[in-house]
mmCIF file of C-alpha atoms in Angstrom:
data_model
loop_
_atom_site.group_PDB
_atom_site.id
_atom_site.type_symbol
_atom_site.label_atom_id
_atom_site.label_comp_id
_atom_site.label_asym_id
_atom_site.label_seq_id
_atom_site.Cartn_x
_atom_site.Cartn_y
_atom_site.Cartn_z
ATOM 1 C CA MET A 9 73.532 50.713 -40.630
ATOM 2 C CA SER A 10 72.613 53.218 -43.433
ATOM 3 C CA ASN A 11 71.761 55.956 -40.912
ATOM 4 C CA HIS A 12 75.130 55.520 -39.211
ATOM 5 C CA LEU A 13 76.939 55.523 -42.565
ATOM 6 C CA LEU A 14 75.012 58.627 -43.679
ATOM 7 C CA ARG A 15 76.072 60.497 -40.570
ATOM 8 C CA ALA A 16 79.627 59.424 -41.120
ATOM 9 C CA ALA A 17 79.489 60.659 -44.735
ATOM 10 C CA GLU A 18 77.741 63.930 -43.869
ATOM 11 C CA VAL A 19 80.513 64.834 -41.451
ATOM 12 C CA ARG A 20 82.863 64.860 -44.409
ATOM 13 C CA LEU A 21 80.694 67.018 -46.636
ATOM 14 C CA PRO A 22 82.875 70.108 -46.134
ATOM 15 C CA GLU A 23 85.915 68.089 -47.241
ATOM 16 C CA MET A 24 84.050 66.748 -50.285
ATOM 17 C CA THR A 25 82.853 70.201 -51.177
ATOM 18 C CA ALA A 26 86.371 71.676 -50.981
ATOM 19 C CA PHE A 27 87.783 68.856 -53.029
ATOM 20 C CA LEU A 28 85.070 69.233 -55.715
ATOM 21 C CA GLN A 29 85.746 72.980 -55.833
ATOM 22 C CA GLN A 30 89.434 72.255 -56.399
ATOM 23 C CA LEU A 31 88.664 69.902 -59.270
ATOM 24 C CA VAL A 32 86.214 72.359 -60.912
ATOM 25 C CA ARG A 33 88.736 75.161 -60.508
ATOM 26 C CA THR A 34 91.251 73.077 -62.400
ATOM 27 C CA PRO A 35 90.082 73.454 -66.030
ATOM 28 C CA SER A 36 90.434 70.277 -68.086
ATOM 29 C CA VAL A 37 88.588 71.113 -71.281
ATOM 30 C CA ASN A 38 89.178 68.392 -73.847
ATOM 31 C CA GLY A 39 91.362 69.685 -76.639
ATOM 32 C CA ARG A 40 92.424 72.760 -74.667
ATOM 33 C CA GLU A 41 93.915 71.750 -71.322
ATOM 34 C CA THR A 42 95.192 68.327 -70.325
ATOM 35 C CA GLU A 43 93.754 66.344 -67.435
ATOM 36 C CA ALA A 44 97.110 66.213 -65.540
ATOM 37 C CA GLY A 45 96.097 68.895 -63.025
ATOM 38 C CA VAL A 46 92.950 66.947 -62.069
ATOM 39 C CA ALA A 47 94.858 63.671 -61.825
ATOM 40 C CA HIS A 48 97.454 65.161 -59.506
ATOM 41 C CA SER A 49 94.702 66.736 -57.383
ATOM 42 C CA VAL A 50 93.035 63.352 -57.028
ATOM 43 C CA ALA A 51 96.330 61.742 -56.111
ATOM 44 C CA ALA A 52 96.974 64.373 -53.449
ATOM 45 C CA GLU A 53 93.513 63.977 -51.948
ATOM 46 C CA ALA A 54 93.883 60.188 -51.957
ATOM 47 C CA ALA A 55 97.158 60.608 -50.060
ATOM 48 C CA ARG A 56 95.444 62.879 -47.514
ATOM 49 C CA LEU A 57 92.842 60.217 -46.978
ATOM 50 C CA GLY A 58 95.506 57.587 -46.492
ATOM 51 C CA PHE A 59 95.498 55.888 -49.933
ATOM 52 C CA ARG A 60 98.218 55.609 -52.534
ATOM 53 C CA ALA A 61 97.341 56.667 -56.099
ATOM 54 C CA GLN A 62 98.747 55.302 -59.291
ATOM 55 C CA LEU A 63 99.185 57.379 -62.466
ATOM 56 C CA MET A 64 99.028 55.529 -65.762
ATOM 57 C CA ALA A 65 99.342 57.245 -69.142
ATOM 58 C CA ARG A 66 99.631 56.294 -72.781
ATOM 59 C CA ASP A 67 100.110 60.000 -73.406
ATOM 60 C CA PRO A 68 102.473 61.322 -70.678
ATOM 61 C CA ALA A 69 100.612 64.670 -70.594
ATOM 62 C CA ARG A 70 97.280 62.982 -69.969
ATOM 63 C CA PRO A 71 97.504 60.531 -67.004
ATOM 64 C CA ASN A 72 94.692 58.370 -65.744
ATOM 65 C CA VAL A 73 94.633 58.171 -61.961
ATOM 66 C CA LEU A 74 93.699 55.038 -59.992
ATOM 67 C CA VAL A 75 93.215 54.606 -56.273
ATOM 68 C CA THR A 76 92.713 51.050 -54.999
ATOM 69 C CA TRP A 77 91.979 49.716 -51.520
ATOM 70 C CA GLY A 78 92.211 46.000 -50.744
ATOM 71 C CA GLN A 79 94.201 43.149 -52.208
ATOM 72 C CA GLY A 80 91.595 40.418 -52.651
ATOM 73 C CA PRO A 81 90.824 38.784 -55.989
ATOM 74 C CA ALA A 82 87.235 39.993 -56.419
ATOM 75 C CA GLY A 83 87.021 43.663 -57.279
ATOM 76 C CA PHE A 84 84.720 46.544 -58.078
ATOM 77 C CA ALA A 85 85.472 49.750 -59.964
ATOM 78 C CA PHE A 86 84.087 53.284 -59.829
ATOM 79 C CA ILE A 87 84.834 55.156 -63.077
ATOM 80 C CA ALA A 88 84.630 58.880 -63.777
ATOM 81 C CA HIS A 89 86.231 60.907 -66.510
ATOM 82 C CA THR A 90 88.467 63.864 -65.713
ATOM 83 C CA ASP A 91 88.027 65.885 -68.885
ATOM 84 C CA THR A 92 85.133 68.264 -69.659
ATOM 85 C CA VAL A 93 83.618 69.969 -72.612
ATOM 86 C CA ALA A 94 84.223 73.678 -73.128
ATOM 87 C CA GLU A 95 82.387 76.253 -71.102
ATOM 88 C CA GLY A 96 80.949 78.068 -74.100
ATOM 89 C CA ASN A 97 80.060 81.710 -73.776
ATOM 90 C CA PRO A 98 81.031 82.720 -70.176
ATOM 91 C CA ASP A 99 78.426 85.537 -70.281
ATOM 92 C CA ALA A 100 75.668 82.850 -70.440
ATOM 93 C CA TRP A 101 76.707 81.673 -66.967
ATOM 94 C CA THR A 102 75.286 83.185 -63.812
ATOM 95 C CA THR A 103 78.698 82.805 -62.183
ATOM 96 C CA PRO A 104 82.053 82.209 -63.859
ATOM 97 C CA PRO A 105 82.268 78.601 -65.145
ATOM 98 C CA PHE A 106 85.420 77.708 -63.226
ATOM 99 C CA GLU A 107 84.707 79.567 -60.018
ATOM 100 C CA ALA A 108 82.927 76.595 -58.466
ATOM 101 C CA ALA A 109 80.533 78.938 -56.692
ATOM 102 C CA VAL A 110 78.159 77.539 -54.040
ATOM 103 C CA ARG A 111 74.638 78.969 -54.124
ATOM 104 C CA ASP A 112 71.418 77.637 -52.572
ATOM 105 C CA GLY A 113 72.943 74.251 -51.813
ATOM 106 C CA ARG A 114 74.327 73.756 -55.283
ATOM 107 C CA LEU A 115 77.874 73.894 -56.606
ATOM 108 C CA TYR A 116 78.042 75.462 -60.073
ATOM 109 C CA GLY A 117 80.827 75.008 -62.635
ATOM 110 C CA ARG A 118 81.927 73.196 -65.776
ATOM 111 C CA GLY A 119 82.513 69.570 -64.940
ATOM 112 C CA ALA A 120 80.654 69.701 -61.604
ATOM 113 C CA ALA A 121 78.018 67.121 -62.641
ATOM 114 C CA ASP A 122 79.888 65.718 -65.619
ATOM 115 C CA ASN A 123 81.895 64.100 -64.139
ATOM 116 C CA LYS A 124 83.925 65.453 -61.282
ATOM 117 C CA ALA A 125 81.313 65.073 -58.468
ATOM 118 C CA GLY A 126 81.139 61.342 -59.287
ATOM 119 C CA LEU A 127 84.893 61.089 -58.876
ATOM 120 C CA VAL A 128 84.651 62.740 -55.467
ATOM 121 C CA CYS A 129 81.861 60.384 -54.392
ATOM 122 C CA GLY A 130 83.868 57.335 -55.522
ATOM 123 C CA LEU A 131 86.921 58.313 -53.562
ATOM 124 C CA TYR A 132 85.018 59.063 -50.364
ATOM 125 C CA ALA A 133 83.049 55.806 -50.710
ATOM 126 C CA LEU A 134 86.410 54.062 -50.723
ATOM 127 C CA ALA A 135 87.297 55.831 -47.467
ATOM 128 C CA LEU A 136 83.964 54.942 -45.926
ATOM 129 C CA LEU A 137 84.352 51.248 -46.837
ATOM 130 C CA ARG A 138 87.768 51.183 -45.161
ATOM 131 C CA ASP A 139 87.004 53.333 -42.185
ATOM 132 C CA GLU A 140 83.811 51.396 -41.240
ATOM 133 C CA GLY A 141 85.333 47.974 -41.921
ATOM 134 C CA LEU A 142 82.613 47.091 -44.399
ATOM 135 C CA LEU A 143 84.770 44.754 -46.527
ATOM 136 C CA GLU A 144 87.572 42.375 -45.826
ATOM 137 C CA PRO A 145 90.589 43.831 -47.791
ATOM 138 C CA ALA A 146 92.170 40.396 -48.019
ATOM 139 C CA MET A 147 89.166 39.106 -49.956
ATOM 140 C CA PHE A 148 88.177 42.137 -52.073
ATOM 141 C CA HIS A 149 89.546 45.216 -53.752
ATOM 142 C CA VAL A 150 87.806 48.414 -54.890
ATOM 143 C CA THR A 151 89.246 50.847 -57.442
ATOM 144 C CA VAL A 152 88.359 54.398 -58.185
ATOM 145 C CA ALA A 153 89.633 55.449 -61.650
ATOM 146 C CA GLY A 154 89.674 58.944 -63.070
ATOM 147 C CA VAL A 155 90.091 58.478 -66.839
ATOM 148 C CA VAL A 156 91.042 60.867 -69.626
ATOM 149 C CA ASP A 157 89.606 61.820 -73.025
ATOM 150 C CA GLU A 158 86.029 60.649 -72.686
ATOM 151 C CA GLU A 159 84.530 63.798 -74.191
ATOM 152 C CA SER A 160 86.330 63.208 -77.513
ATOM 153 C CA GLY A 161 83.671 60.660 -78.406
ATOM 154 C CA ALA A 162 83.815 57.895 -75.795
ATOM 155 C CA SER A 163 86.079 55.731 -77.983
ATOM 156 C CA SER A 164 89.559 56.910 -76.976
ATOM 157 C CA PRO A 165 92.459 54.433 -76.462
ATOM 158 C CA LEU A 166 93.809 56.659 -73.680
ATOM 159 C CA GLY A 167 91.258 56.215 -70.862
ATOM 160 C CA VAL A 168 89.137 53.164 -70.051
ATOM 161 C CA ARG A 169 90.530 51.241 -72.987
ATOM 162 C CA ALA A 170 94.072 51.739 -71.703
ATOM 163 C CA LEU A 171 93.170 50.482 -68.230
ATOM 164 C CA LEU A 172 91.531 47.385 -69.663
ATOM 165 C CA ASP A 173 94.428 46.687 -71.970
ATOM 166 C CA GLU A 174 96.983 46.995 -69.132
ATOM 167 C CA GLY A 175 94.979 44.743 -66.828
ATOM 168 C CA LEU A 176 94.412 47.496 -64.298
ATOM 169 C CA LEU A 177 90.760 46.533 -63.866
ATOM 170 C CA ALA A 178 91.474 42.797 -63.706
ATOM 171 C CA GLY A 179 89.261 41.038 -61.232
ATOM 172 C CA SER A 180 86.489 43.634 -61.374
ATOM 173 C CA ARG A 181 83.163 41.836 -61.035
ATOM 174 C CA GLY A 182 81.170 45.031 -61.468
ATOM 175 C CA ALA A 183 81.499 48.676 -62.083
ATOM 176 C CA ILE A 184 79.624 52.010 -61.827
ATOM 177 C CA TYR A 185 80.260 54.881 -64.221
ATOM 178 C CA ALA A 186 79.626 57.621 -61.657
ATOM 179 C CA TYR A 187 77.684 60.108 -63.772
ATOM 180 C CA SER A 188 75.200 62.436 -62.078
ATOM 181 C CA SER A 189 71.832 60.848 -62.646
ATOM 182 C CA ASP A 190 68.311 60.255 -61.343
ATOM 183 C CA ILE A 191 68.020 56.774 -62.868
ATOM 184 C CA VAL A 192 69.650 53.406 -62.532
ATOM 185 C CA CYS A 193 71.256 53.374 -65.916
ATOM 186 C CA ILE A 194 71.598 49.900 -67.435
ATOM 187 C CA GLY A 195 73.286 51.020 -70.677
ATOM 188 C CA HIS A 196 73.390 53.538 -73.431
ATOM 189 C CA ARG A 197 72.755 54.053 -77.073
ATOM 190 C CA GLY A 198 75.541 53.652 -79.606
ATOM 191 C CA LEU A 199 77.122 56.463 -81.592
ATOM 192 C CA LEU A 200 78.027 56.786 -85.241
ATOM 193 C CA ARG A 201 79.478 60.040 -86.606
ATOM 194 C CA VAL A 202 80.004 60.502 -90.291
ATOM 195 C CA ILE A 203 81.788 63.306 -92.129
ATOM 196 C CA LEU A 204 80.381 64.097 -95.596
ATOM 197 C CA ARG A 205 82.737 66.064 -97.942
ATOM 198 C CA ALA A 206 81.350 67.552 -101.113
ATOM 199 C CA GLU A 207 83.591 68.626 -104.015
ATOM 200 C CA GLY A 208 82.138 70.789 -106.795
ATOM 201 C CA GLN A 209 83.693 73.302 -109.212
ATOM 202 C CA THR A 210 84.284 76.944 -108.541
ATOM 203 C CA ILE A 211 83.433 79.755 -110.909
ATOM 204 C CA HIS A 212 82.879 83.505 -110.580
ATOM 205 C CA SER A 213 79.342 83.904 -109.195
ATOM 206 C CA GLY A 214 78.900 86.975 -111.452
ATOM 207 C CA SER A 215 79.950 85.223 -114.682
ATOM 208 C CA ALA A 216 77.685 84.692 -117.673
ATOM 209 C CA ALA A 217 78.621 81.029 -117.686
ATOM 210 C CA TRP A 218 77.298 80.559 -114.188
ATOM 211 C CA SER A 219 74.141 82.542 -115.017
ATOM 212 C CA HIS A 220 73.365 80.171 -117.917
ATOM 213 C CA GLY A 221 74.402 76.968 -116.135
ATOM 214 C CA LEU A 222 77.432 76.454 -118.340
ATOM 215 C CA GLY A 223 80.043 76.135 -115.608
ATOM 216 C CA GLY A 224 80.451 75.642 -111.876
ATOM 217 C CA ILE A 225 79.088 73.126 -109.418
ATOM 218 C CA ASN A 226 77.828 74.349 -106.061
ATOM 219 C CA ALA A 227 79.189 72.000 -103.411
ATOM 220 C CA VAL A 228 77.255 73.715 -100.603
ATOM 221 C CA THR A 229 73.805 73.292 -102.110
ATOM 222 C CA GLY A 230 74.651 69.796 -103.261
ATOM 223 C CA LEU A 231 75.610 68.819 -99.766
ATOM 224 C CA ALA A 232 72.560 70.630 -98.333
ATOM 225 C CA ALA A 233 70.250 68.519 -100.508
ATOM 226 C CA ILE A 234 71.805 65.406 -99.014
ATOM 227 C CA LEU A 235 71.474 66.732 -95.495
ATOM 228 C CA LEU A 236 67.837 67.546 -95.972
ATOM 229 C CA ARG A 237 67.182 64.002 -97.229
ATOM 230 C CA LEU A 238 69.000 62.619 -94.209
ATOM 231 C CA GLU A 239 66.846 64.715 -91.891
ATOM 232 C CA THR A 240 63.776 62.726 -92.862
ATOM 233 C CA LEU A 241 65.521 59.334 -93.203
ATOM 234 C CA ASP A 242 63.613 56.612 -91.353
ATOM 235 C CA LEU A 243 65.932 54.278 -89.436
ATOM 236 C CA PRO A 244 63.641 51.793 -87.652
ATOM 237 C CA ALA A 245 65.138 49.829 -84.785
ATOM 238 C CA SER A 246 63.627 47.874 -81.983
ATOM 239 C CA ALA A 247 63.885 49.258 -78.417
ATOM 240 C CA PRO A 248 65.226 46.774 -75.872
ATOM 241 C CA ARG A 249 63.749 46.750 -72.386
ATOM 242 C CA GLY A 250 64.698 49.906 -70.591
ATOM 243 C CA PHE A 251 65.090 51.861 -73.887
ATOM 244 C CA GLU A 252 61.368 52.228 -74.659
ATOM 245 C CA GLY A 253 61.528 56.069 -74.541
ATOM 246 C CA LEU A 254 64.402 56.259 -76.998
ATOM 247 C CA ARG A 255 64.836 55.627 -80.700
ATOM 248 C CA CYS A 256 67.512 55.882 -83.367
ATOM 249 C CA THR A 257 68.082 59.549 -84.205
ATOM 250 C CA LEU A 258 70.049 61.074 -87.080
ATOM 251 C CA THR A 259 71.081 64.738 -86.764
ATOM 252 C CA PRO A 260 72.672 66.158 -89.948
ATOM 253 C CA GLY A 261 74.989 69.150 -89.868
ATOM 254 C CA THR A 262 76.010 69.295 -86.203
ATOM 255 C CA ARG A 263 79.130 70.885 -87.683
ATOM 256 C CA ILE A 264 79.190 72.383 -91.165
ATOM 257 C CA SER A 265 81.527 74.458 -93.300
ATOM 258 C CA GLY A 266 81.880 75.473 -96.914
ATOM 259 C CA GLY A 267 82.749 78.160 -99.448
ATOM 260 C CA GLU A 268 85.918 80.090 -99.960
ATOM 261 C CA PHE A 269 85.036 83.697 -100.956
ATOM 262 C CA GLU A 270 81.969 85.851 -101.394
ATOM 263 C CA SER A 271 82.043 85.946 -105.188
ATOM 264 C CA MET A 272 83.078 82.288 -105.747
ATOM 265 C CA VAL A 273 80.655 79.401 -106.337
ATOM 266 C CA PRO A 274 81.693 77.091 -103.451
ATOM 267 C CA ALA A 275 83.697 74.141 -104.594
ATOM 268 C CA HIS A 276 84.063 72.609 -101.105
ATOM 269 C CA ALA A 277 81.628 71.830 -98.324
ATOM 270 C CA GLU A 278 81.795 69.540 -95.275
ATOM 271 C CA ALA A 279 79.263 68.418 -92.698
ATOM 272 C CA LEU A 280 79.175 66.109 -89.728
ATOM 273 C CA VAL A 281 76.225 63.783 -89.286
ATOM 274 C CA ASP A 282 75.534 62.503 -85.725
ATOM 275 C CA ILE A 283 73.633 59.229 -85.420
ATOM 276 C CA ARG A 284 72.512 57.581 -82.144
ATOM 277 C CA LEU A 285 72.076 53.832 -82.528
ATOM 278 C CA MET A 286 69.931 51.556 -80.485
ATOM 279 C CA PRO A 287 71.589 48.580 -78.785
ATOM 280 C CA GLY A 288 71.810 45.814 -81.363
ATOM 281 C CA GLN A 289 71.245 48.119 -84.323
ATOM 282 C CA SER A 290 73.611 47.524 -87.252
ATOM 283 C CA PRO A 291 75.781 50.520 -88.111
ATOM 284 C CA GLU A 292 76.489 48.936 -91.460
ATOM 285 C CA ASP A 293 72.754 49.155 -92.365
ATOM 286 C CA VAL A 294 72.688 52.835 -91.370
ATOM 287 C CA LEU A 295 75.823 53.628 -93.438
ATOM 288 C CA ALA A 296 74.249 51.814 -96.446
ATOM 289 C CA ALA A 297 71.109 53.996 -96.146
ATOM 290 C CA ILE A 298 73.249 57.173 -96.079
ATOM 291 C CA LYS A 299 75.272 56.019 -99.076
ATOM 292 C CA ARG A 300 72.103 55.350 -101.102
ATOM 293 C CA ILE A 301 71.031 58.956 -100.581
ATOM 294 C CA VAL A 302 74.488 60.232 -101.497
ATOM 295 C CA VAL A 303 74.448 58.212 -104.730
ATOM 296 C CA GLU A 304 70.975 59.436 -105.617
ATOM 297 C CA GLU A 305 71.722 63.137 -105.033
ATOM 298 C CA THR A 306 75.060 63.109 -106.812
ATOM 299 C CA ALA A 307 73.422 61.469 -109.804
ATOM 300 C CA ARG A 308 71.078 64.529 -110.025
ATOM 301 C CA ARG A 309 74.118 66.875 -109.995
ATOM 302 C CA PRO A 310 76.624 65.721 -112.603
ATOM 303 C CA GLY A 311 80.184 66.564 -111.507
ATOM 304 C CA LEU A 312 79.393 66.739 -107.818
ATOM 305 C CA ARG A 313 81.538 64.317 -105.759
ATOM 306 C CA VAL A 314 80.724 63.421 -102.154
ATOM 307 C CA SER A 315 82.894 61.230 -99.982
ATOM 308 C CA LEU A 316 81.969 59.648 -96.608
ATOM 309 C CA GLU A 317 84.274 59.120 -93.621
ATOM 310 C CA VAL A 318 83.374 57.415 -90.359
ATOM 311 C CA LYS A 319 84.697 59.673 -87.586
ATOM 312 C CA ASN A 320 83.432 57.802 -84.497
ATOM 313 C CA GLN A 321 81.691 54.512 -84.046
ATOM 314 C CA LEU A 322 80.776 52.719 -80.840
ATOM 315 C CA PRO A 323 77.970 50.260 -80.096
ATOM 316 C CA GLY A 324 75.045 50.557 -77.789
ATOM 317 C CA ALA A 325 75.327 48.356 -74.767
ATOM 318 C CA ALA A 326 73.228 47.261 -71.801
ATOM 319 C CA ILE A 327 73.079 44.779 -68.936
ATOM 320 C CA PRO A 328 69.810 43.011 -68.050
ATOM 321 C CA MET A 329 67.303 45.021 -66.085
ATOM 322 C CA ASN A 330 67.155 42.287 -63.421
ATOM 323 C CA HIS A 331 70.954 41.980 -62.992
ATOM 324 C CA PRO A 332 71.895 41.838 -59.303
ATOM 325 C CA LEU A 333 73.880 45.115 -59.630
ATOM 326 C CA VAL A 334 70.776 46.868 -61.024
ATOM 327 C CA MET A 335 68.571 45.440 -58.296
ATOM 328 C CA LEU A 336 70.956 46.482 -55.487
ATOM 329 C CA ALA A 337 71.277 49.967 -56.924
ATOM 330 C CA GLN A 338 67.514 50.446 -57.134
ATOM 331 C CA ARG A 339 67.161 49.150 -53.613
ATOM 332 C CA ALA A 340 69.787 51.603 -52.460
ATOM 333 C CA THR A 341 67.864 54.520 -53.958
ATOM 334 C CA THR A 342 64.663 53.416 -52.201
ATOM 335 C CA GLU A 343 66.406 53.164 -48.842
ATOM 336 C CA MET A 344 68.182 56.511 -49.275
ATOM 337 C CA THR A 345 65.530 58.699 -50.939
ATOM 338 C CA GLY A 346 62.222 56.841 -50.316
ATOM 339 C CA THR A 347 61.716 56.474 -54.086
ATOM 340 C CA ALA A 348 62.926 53.714 -56.335
ATOM 341 C CA TRP A 349 64.759 55.300 -59.252
ATOM 342 C CA ALA A 350 63.654 54.168 -62.636
ATOM 343 C CA ILE A 351 65.702 51.556 -64.439
ATOM 344 C CA ALA A 352 66.450 52.804 -67.946
ATOM 345 C CA GLY A 353 69.031 53.231 -70.706
ATOM 346 C CA ALA A 354 70.697 56.531 -71.482
ATOM 347 C CA GLY A 355 70.428 58.461 -74.686
ATOM 348 C CA PRO A 356 74.026 59.766 -74.796
ATOM 349 C CA ALA A 357 76.831 57.272 -75.254
ATOM 350 C CA ASN A 358 79.686 56.779 -72.801
ATOM 351 C CA GLU A 359 82.507 54.342 -72.207
ATOM 352 C CA GLY A 360 80.300 51.819 -70.356
ATOM 353 C CA TYR A 361 80.248 49.614 -73.448
ATOM 354 C CA MET A 362 84.010 49.038 -73.145
ATOM 355 C CA LEU A 363 83.511 47.630 -69.607
ATOM 356 C CA ILE A 364 80.467 45.574 -70.543
ATOM 357 C CA GLU A 365 82.292 44.099 -73.556
ATOM 358 C CA ALA A 366 85.206 43.214 -71.263
ATOM 359 C CA GLY A 367 82.802 41.188 -69.138
ATOM 360 C CA ILE A 368 82.370 43.652 -66.365
ATOM 361 C CA PRO A 369 78.647 44.327 -65.567
ATOM 362 C CA THR A 370 78.372 48.069 -65.436
ATOM 363 C CA LEU A 371 75.880 50.720 -64.431
ATOM 364 C CA CYS A 372 76.469 53.241 -67.197
ATOM 365 C CA GLY A 373 75.260 56.122 -65.093
ATOM 366 C CA PHE A 374 74.558 56.320 -61.405
ATOM 367 C CA GLY A 375 75.650 59.142 -59.068
ATOM 368 C CA PRO A 376 74.920 62.426 -57.367
ATOM 369 C CA THR A 377 72.092 64.789 -58.333
ATOM 370 C CA GLY A 378 73.034 67.368 -60.920
ATOM 371 C CA ASP A 379 72.083 68.848 -64.247
ATOM 372 C CA ASN A 380 73.023 71.165 -67.169
ATOM 373 C CA ALA A 381 75.915 69.042 -68.345
ATOM 374 C CA HIS A 382 77.329 70.568 -71.537
ATOM 375 C CA ALA A 383 75.286 73.736 -70.847
ATOM 376 C CA PRO A 384 75.660 76.980 -68.882
ATOM 377 C CA ASP A 385 75.198 76.797 -65.110
ATOM 378 C CA GLU A 386 76.076 73.185 -64.770
ATOM 379 C CA TRP A 387 75.438 72.163 -61.186
ATOM 380 C CA VAL A 388 75.498 69.455 -58.579
ATOM 381 C CA GLU A 389 73.451 69.263 -55.389
ATOM 382 C CA LEU A 390 75.888 69.173 -52.472
ATOM 383 C CA ALA A 391 73.523 67.376 -50.123
ATOM 384 C CA SER A 392 73.467 64.504 -52.621
ATOM 385 C CA LEU A 393 77.210 63.832 -52.253
ATOM 386 C CA PRO A 394 77.071 62.047 -48.918
ATOM 387 C CA ARG A 395 73.887 60.254 -49.931
ATOM 388 C CA THR A 396 75.662 58.976 -53.051
ATOM 389 C CA VAL A 397 78.711 57.944 -51.062
ATOM 390 C CA VAL A 398 76.466 55.772 -48.807
ATOM 391 C CA MET A 399 74.655 54.305 -51.815
ATOM 392 C CA PHE A 400 77.950 53.511 -53.470
ATOM 393 C CA THR A 401 79.188 51.902 -50.272
ATOM 394 C CA ASN A 402 76.094 49.750 -49.751
ATOM 395 C CA ILE A 403 75.987 48.637 -53.389
ATOM 396 C CA VAL A 404 79.606 47.546 -53.577
ATOM 397 C CA ARG A 405 79.555 45.884 -50.129
ATOM 398 C CA GLU A 406 76.448 43.811 -50.886
ATOM 399 C CA TYR A 407 77.390 43.079 -54.490
ATOM 400 C CA LEU A 408 80.822 41.781 -53.675
ATOM 401 C CA GLN A 409 79.413 39.693 -50.801
ATOM 402 C CA GLN A 410 76.936 38.180 -53.284
ATOM 403 C CA VAL A 411 79.769 37.478 -55.692
ATOM 404 C CA SER A 412 81.705 35.739 -52.896
ATOM 405 C CA VAL A 413 78.701 33.584 -51.960
ATOM 406 C CA GLU A 414 78.114 32.577 -55.541
ATOM 407 C CA LYS A 415 81.739 31.625 -56.013
ATOM 408 C CA SER A 416 81.731 29.462 -52.870
ATOM 409 C CA HIS A 417 78.597 27.677 -54.047
ATOM 410 C CA ASN A 418 80.119 27.020 -57.425
ATOM 411 C CA SER A 419 83.494 25.815 -56.125
#
């Protein structure tokens, strides 16, 4: 069966490649362009394949796009986000970042691996399920969703959250967030981003008062002292199964600003602190540890005031390593590649936690082969697209059949 399906998918590789090129050539950088162009391209491709797409938007300029086949009560969802990060310095790229150039079997471009190739694979898996008659549409339904605003911090109300709130993923018994990967991803670490703002007192840097410590409070050095303390802050947390190679990390100063003029002692400084939480780790405990350091350092510098604002917060999440969805995905990799992909959690956060919290078991990363996400020369291996389509197809077919059998036994 898999050999037949692979041949059927490989025949469509030129179509998949052209569609992926179209998506990459439609810039959708978060905060710069909207995702509307990508959503309309997906809708047009869905129509060409014989499906009807639905656009759903809380922000009219930023529509999510959903393509569903089947009308049955038990469903499955493929999720991929339609926004990207910025391309950075174009001169750092071998080819222009939105050219979608094909070279040595790879397609290069911003968003190729993260996350537009996964969207392509999900849509073509839907076509393969229908064309090969692999599921009974009266019993099941499968949805492919292209969601907006993931790159803003994976906590947006506009994308996955909106679909869940509106009941558009109702009936989903499982899901795959179709990131490019080489693991069966059971979950991800959490994210906590904190903004520290320091307020001091300005004075002329050439004044006698400043020379003798009789005026002025340097907000930049005061904040720097806090950041240096945070760099060595120990935040112990246990690693659940699948997360053994990861730990809680705190990175101070991923963004930083301060000072007003060359000859003024800086009265303002601001820095962002990025914290990656282990599943089950308390963000309140981490915030309390940061606040203790702030209190200690401001006590050493009378007059310095430092405020703390939580910018983003989302939990780590995971499904069990022996969940049927995980087992089927690993078996699919063995059958397709000859090697069982490792089962593990991901370091970066994504919106998988929203689905898991909603009661939808989710692989938080499983998809085509690619690399250099958020970096120059982002790429996806074109030969992996049909392989991924077949793996998606086999996973959803077998998983929904298992769900159906379990329901009949329990009824």
